[in-house]
Amino acid sequence: MTFLKWLLIVLAAIYVIVVGVIFVRQRAMLFPIPPVGRIAPEAAGFPQAEEHVLTSADGEKVIVWHVPAQPGRKVVLYFPGNGDFLAGVVSRFKALTSDGTGLVALSYRGYAGSTGSPSEQGLLQDAAAAYAFTRERYDAQRIVAWGFSLGSGVATAIAAEHPIAKLVLEAPYTSTVDVASDMLKVVPVSLLMRDRFHSDRRIANVNVPLLIMHGAKDPGIPIRFGQRLFTLAHEPKRFVRFPDGGHNDLDFFGATDTAKTFIDGP
């Protein structure tokens, strides 16, 4: 009995330590910033883009890449995933803009040359600055917000609060706390998590055409989260399931082409 008692005490102590480490390092886990500094579009092989430095509401300097839209074409306001940096998404950006579609792509605070440290509130302020930049140059009916993974929560927040034409969500979630709770089933995530990105609450305020794309084999954000968010959304809406798609590989299955068809449609 004494041995069992001490074993339980040791296991409880280990559990408390692990939970404490997760609590302290949760933002490093949610925002795994790639060790990449500022890269100019031309150096990344994307000279079509112009680099601009914006000032967020709280004074951070964040970078956007802008490819001007051709007359009559939409402009995509792009919000990357949590492990992305703009130079790493150039192949997608080239495919997206090849027909004259415009682009404004945001480098979140703390990422690839932008100042500050990421948080939900901070990313939403960065997104608001990127939206204002875009709105100064384009009518709202030309703006399509596109969010990938973590960026889907940012794009949903923008679409819920600002006029746009359409919304594209790729590998989205109901909330980051739902995804984290699913991954860490024995940890009280709902009590500990700071940055929750509740798309499930914001989607009710989105009243524009919606496209959701998700891989059926997504190991990071299981497709059921995207499906659940889809059920909460207003019409008109479309869900595209890629049977063999994972998380970062949906372009191999036609994600950008699918999105371009949606963007160019009625």
Short mmCIF file of C-alpha atoms in Angstrom, two decimals:
data_model
loop_
_atom_site.label_atom_id
_atom_site.label_comp_id
_atom_site.label_asym_id
_atom_site.label_seq_id
_atom_site.Cartn_x
_atom_site.Cartn_y
_atom_site.Cartn_z
CA MET A 1 0.00 0.00 0.00
CA THR A 2 2.85 2.40 0.80
CA PHE A 3 4.44 1.69 -2.58
CA LEU A 4 1.14 2.26 -4.37
CA LYS A 5 0.60 5.50 -2.46
CA TRP A 6 4.01 6.86 -3.45
CA LEU A 7 3.54 5.70 -7.03
CA LEU A 8 0.30 7.67 -7.26
CA ILE A 9 1.98 10.73 -5.73
CA VAL A 10 4.83 10.53 -8.25
CA LEU A 11 2.43 10.09 -11.18
CA ALA A 12 0.33 13.03 -9.97
CA ALA A 13 3.43 15.19 -9.64
CA ILE A 14 4.54 14.26 -13.16
CA TYR A 15 1.07 15.08 -14.49
CA VAL A 16 1.06 18.48 -12.79
CA ILE A 17 4.53 19.26 -14.17
CA VAL A 18 3.53 18.25 -17.71
CA VAL A 19 0.36 20.33 -17.55
CA GLY A 20 2.35 23.25 -16.20
CA VAL A 21 4.85 23.03 -19.06
CA ILE A 22 2.02 22.90 -21.58
CA PHE A 23 0.39 25.95 -19.99
CA VAL A 24 3.61 27.96 -20.01
CA ARG A 25 4.60 26.95 -23.55
CA GLN A 26 1.16 26.91 -25.15
CA ARG A 27 1.84 29.86 -27.45
CA ALA A 28 5.11 28.36 -28.64
CA MET A 29 3.11 25.22 -29.47
CA LEU A 30 0.27 27.06 -31.21
CA PHE A 31 2.57 29.47 -33.05
CA PRO A 32 5.68 27.47 -34.07
CA ILE A 33 7.40 30.37 -35.81
CA PRO A 34 9.74 29.15 -38.56
CA PRO A 35 13.36 30.30 -38.07
CA VAL A 36 13.21 32.47 -41.17
CA GLY A 37 13.99 36.18 -41.34
CA ARG A 38 12.63 38.82 -43.65
CA ILE A 39 12.75 37.77 -47.30
CA ALA A 40 11.90 40.19 -50.09
CA PRO A 41 9.46 38.89 -52.73
CA GLU A 42 12.08 39.17 -55.48
CA ALA A 43 14.57 37.14 -53.45
CA ALA A 44 11.86 34.50 -53.04
CA GLY A 45 11.37 34.29 -56.81
CA PHE A 46 8.15 36.29 -56.78
CA PRO A 47 9.04 39.72 -58.25
CA GLN A 48 5.39 40.35 -59.16
CA ALA A 49 4.72 41.17 -55.52
CA GLU A 50 5.34 44.45 -53.74
CA GLU A 51 6.37 44.36 -50.07
CA HIS A 52 4.64 46.78 -47.71
CA VAL A 53 5.11 47.31 -43.98
CA LEU A 54 1.88 48.08 -42.11
CA THR A 55 1.35 49.33 -38.58
CA SER A 56 -1.16 47.41 -36.46
CA ALA A 57 -3.47 49.10 -33.97
CA ASP A 58 -1.04 48.31 -31.15
CA GLY A 59 2.01 49.59 -33.02
CA GLU A 60 3.58 46.41 -34.42
CA LYS A 61 5.11 46.47 -37.91
CA VAL A 62 3.78 43.66 -40.05
CA ILE A 63 4.65 42.75 -43.62
CA VAL A 64 2.26 42.12 -46.49
CA TRP A 65 2.99 41.12 -50.05
CA HIS A 66 0.75 42.74 -52.64
CA VAL A 67 0.21 41.71 -56.23
CA PRO A 68 -2.15 44.26 -57.83
CA ALA A 69 -5.29 42.77 -59.32
CA GLN A 70 -5.96 43.26 -62.99
CA PRO A 71 -9.15 45.14 -63.96
CA GLY A 72 -12.24 43.05 -63.28
CA ARG A 73 -10.38 40.45 -61.20
CA LYS A 74 -10.77 39.68 -57.51
CA VAL A 75 -8.05 40.14 -54.90
CA VAL A 76 -7.32 37.41 -52.35
CA LEU A 77 -6.58 38.49 -48.79
CA TYR A 78 -4.53 35.50 -47.66
CA PHE A 79 -3.95 34.36 -44.07
CA PRO A 80 -1.35 31.56 -43.74
CA GLY A 81 -1.08 28.63 -41.37
CA ASN A 82 0.78 28.74 -38.08
CA GLY A 83 3.99 27.21 -39.46
CA ASP A 84 4.04 29.14 -42.73
CA PHE A 85 6.07 32.06 -44.00
CA LEU A 86 5.31 33.95 -47.20
CA ALA A 87 8.40 32.88 -49.13
CA GLY A 88 7.44 29.27 -48.51
CA VAL A 89 4.05 29.71 -50.19
CA VAL A 90 5.33 31.28 -53.41
CA SER A 91 4.32 28.37 -55.65
CA ARG A 92 0.71 28.75 -54.51
CA PHE A 93 0.84 32.53 -54.88
CA LYS A 94 2.15 32.21 -58.43
CA ALA A 95 -0.64 29.82 -59.39
CA LEU A 96 -3.22 32.03 -57.72
CA THR A 97 -2.16 35.25 -59.46
CA SER A 98 -1.32 33.80 -62.88
CA ASP A 99 -4.67 34.90 -64.36
CA GLY A 100 -4.59 38.46 -63.03
CA THR A 101 -6.13 37.73 -59.63
CA GLY A 102 -4.66 40.05 -57.02
CA LEU A 103 -3.09 39.09 -53.71
CA VAL A 104 -2.51 40.60 -50.30
CA ALA A 105 -0.70 38.04 -48.12
CA LEU A 106 -0.01 38.73 -44.46
CA SER A 107 3.08 37.80 -42.44
CA TYR A 108 1.78 37.69 -38.86
CA ARG A 109 3.56 39.44 -36.02
CA GLY A 110 6.71 37.60 -35.06
CA TYR A 111 6.88 35.84 -38.43
CA ALA A 112 9.54 36.43 -41.12
CA GLY A 113 10.37 40.06 -40.46
CA SER A 114 7.20 41.26 -38.73
CA THR A 115 7.69 42.59 -35.21
CA GLY A 116 6.03 41.41 -32.01
CA SER A 117 4.89 38.08 -30.61
CA PRO A 118 1.81 36.21 -31.84
CA SER A 119 -1.46 35.86 -29.94
CA GLU A 120 -5.07 35.67 -31.04
CA GLN A 121 -5.70 39.34 -30.31
CA GLY A 122 -2.46 40.29 -32.03
CA LEU A 123 -3.16 38.29 -35.19
CA LEU A 124 -6.63 39.80 -35.45
CA GLN A 125 -5.10 43.27 -35.21
CA ASP A 126 -2.61 42.35 -37.92
CA ALA A 127 -5.47 41.06 -40.07
CA ALA A 128 -7.43 44.27 -39.54
CA ALA A 129 -4.41 46.26 -40.77
CA ALA A 130 -4.12 44.01 -43.83
CA TYR A 131 -7.84 44.39 -44.52
CA ALA A 132 -7.60 48.19 -44.25
CA PHE A 133 -4.65 48.15 -46.68
CA THR A 134 -6.69 46.06 -49.11
CA ARG A 135 -9.84 48.13 -48.72
CA GLU A 136 -7.95 51.32 -49.53
CA ARG A 137 -7.17 49.84 -52.94
CA TYR A 138 -10.19 47.68 -53.79
CA ASP A 139 -13.94 47.72 -53.46
CA ALA A 140 -15.22 45.25 -50.88
CA GLN A 141 -16.97 43.24 -53.60
CA ARG A 142 -13.57 42.37 -55.06
CA ILE A 143 -12.06 41.06 -51.82
CA VAL A 144 -11.95 37.32 -51.12
CA ALA A 145 -10.59 36.28 -47.71
CA TRP A 146 -8.72 32.95 -47.72
CA GLY A 147 -7.49 31.32 -44.53
CA PHE A 148 -5.45 28.15 -44.28
CA SER A 149 -5.37 26.10 -41.06
CA LEU A 150 -4.75 28.56 -38.20
CA GLY A 151 -5.43 31.34 -40.70
CA SER A 152 -8.96 30.05 -41.21
CA GLY A 153 -9.86 31.47 -37.81
CA VAL A 154 -8.33 34.82 -38.77
CA ALA A 155 -10.17 34.87 -42.11
CA THR A 156 -13.47 33.97 -40.43
CA ALA A 157 -13.06 36.84 -37.97
CA ILE A 158 -12.40 39.29 -40.81
CA ALA A 159 -15.40 38.02 -42.78
CA ALA A 160 -17.60 38.32 -39.68
CA GLU A 161 -16.62 41.93 -39.04
CA HIS A 162 -15.87 43.49 -42.44
CA PRO A 163 -17.55 43.53 -45.86
CA ILE A 164 -15.99 41.14 -48.38
CA ALA A 165 -17.18 39.25 -51.46
CA LYS A 166 -16.41 35.62 -50.56
CA LEU A 167 -14.68 33.44 -47.98
CA VAL A 168 -12.39 30.43 -48.54
CA LEU A 169 -11.50 28.25 -45.56
CA GLU A 170 -8.90 25.51 -46.05
CA ALA A 171 -8.48 22.87 -43.32
CA PRO A 172 -10.51 24.93 -40.84
CA TYR A 173 -11.62 24.20 -37.28
CA THR A 174 -14.49 25.08 -34.99
CA SER A 175 -12.01 26.50 -32.49
CA THR A 176 -8.38 25.91 -31.61
CA VAL A 177 -9.44 24.82 -28.14
CA ASP A 178 -11.52 22.04 -29.72
CA VAL A 179 -8.56 20.80 -31.74
CA ALA A 180 -6.16 21.01 -28.80
CA SER A 181 -8.65 19.19 -26.54
CA ASP A 182 -8.86 16.42 -29.12
CA MET A 183 -5.07 16.09 -29.23
CA LEU A 184 -4.51 16.32 -25.47
CA LYS A 185 -7.44 14.39 -24.07
CA VAL A 186 -6.07 14.06 -20.53
CA VAL A 187 -5.21 17.77 -20.20
CA PRO A 188 -7.87 20.33 -19.12
CA VAL A 189 -7.28 22.40 -22.24
CA SER A 190 -10.58 24.28 -21.95
CA LEU A 191 -9.42 25.72 -18.63
CA LEU A 192 -5.90 26.59 -19.72
CA MET A 193 -5.93 27.78 -23.32
CA ARG A 194 -5.52 31.49 -24.00
CA ASP A 195 -5.94 31.76 -27.77
CA ARG A 196 -9.17 30.03 -28.75
CA PHE A 197 -10.07 31.35 -32.23
CA HIS A 198 -13.77 30.53 -31.96
CA SER A 199 -14.78 30.29 -35.62
CA ASP A 200 -17.84 28.34 -34.49
CA ARG A 201 -19.15 31.49 -32.81
CA ARG A 202 -18.08 33.92 -35.53
CA ILE A 203 -19.34 32.00 -38.57
CA ALA A 204 -22.95 32.99 -37.81
CA ASN A 205 -22.00 36.57 -38.71
CA VAL A 206 -20.61 35.58 -42.10
CA ASN A 207 -23.14 36.22 -44.86
CA VAL A 208 -21.13 35.78 -48.05
CA PRO A 209 -20.57 32.72 -50.26
CA LEU A 210 -18.36 30.22 -48.46
CA LEU A 211 -16.04 27.47 -49.70
CA ILE A 212 -14.57 24.98 -47.22
CA MET A 213 -11.86 22.56 -48.39
CA HIS A 214 -10.57 19.75 -46.19
CA GLY A 215 -8.50 16.60 -46.54
CA ALA A 216 -10.15 13.41 -45.32
CA LYS A 217 -6.78 12.22 -43.98
CA ASP A 218 -5.82 15.45 -42.25
CA PRO A 219 -3.82 14.40 -39.16
CA GLY A 220 -3.60 17.88 -37.64
CA ILE A 221 -7.14 19.20 -37.92
CA PRO A 222 -9.43 16.22 -38.53
CA ILE A 223 -12.04 16.76 -41.21
CA ARG A 224 -14.90 16.47 -38.73
CA PHE A 225 -14.00 19.93 -37.41
CA GLY A 226 -14.34 21.42 -40.89
CA GLN A 227 -17.61 19.56 -41.40
CA ARG A 228 -18.95 20.82 -38.09
CA LEU A 229 -18.07 24.40 -38.97
CA PHE A 230 -19.76 23.94 -42.35
CA THR A 231 -23.03 22.92 -40.68
CA LEU A 232 -22.98 26.16 -38.67
CA ALA A 233 -22.47 28.38 -41.72
CA HIS A 234 -25.13 30.17 -43.73
CA GLU A 235 -25.90 29.44 -47.36
CA PRO A 236 -24.61 29.77 -50.01
CA LYS A 237 -21.86 27.37 -49.06
CA ARG A 238 -19.89 24.48 -50.54
CA PHE A 239 -17.79 21.77 -48.87
CA VAL A 240 -15.07 20.04 -50.91
CA ARG A 241 -13.63 16.86 -49.42
CA PHE A 242 -10.33 15.59 -50.77
CA PRO A 243 -10.40 11.83 -50.01
CA ASP A 244 -6.62 11.38 -50.06
CA GLY A 245 -5.70 14.84 -48.82
CA GLY A 246 -3.79 15.49 -45.64
CA HIS A 247 -3.11 18.88 -44.10
CA ASN A 248 -0.34 20.64 -46.06
CA ASP A 249 -0.74 18.81 -49.35
CA LEU A 250 -4.15 19.85 -50.69
CA ASP A 251 -2.63 21.60 -53.70
CA PHE A 252 -1.58 18.16 -54.96
CA PHE A 253 -5.29 17.34 -55.13
CA GLY A 254 -6.45 20.58 -56.76
CA ALA A 255 -7.17 22.93 -53.85
CA THR A 256 -5.93 26.11 -55.53
CA ASP A 257 -7.76 25.30 -58.77
CA THR A 258 -10.93 24.54 -56.79
CA ALA A 259 -10.63 27.84 -54.95
CA LYS A 260 -9.95 29.79 -58.17
CA THR A 261 -13.11 28.36 -59.75
CA PHE A 262 -15.07 29.46 -56.68
CA ILE A 263 -13.44 32.91 -56.65
CA ASP A 264 -14.19 33.50 -60.32
CA GLY A 265 -17.76 32.20 -60.11
CA PRO A 266 -20.96 34.09 -59.40
#
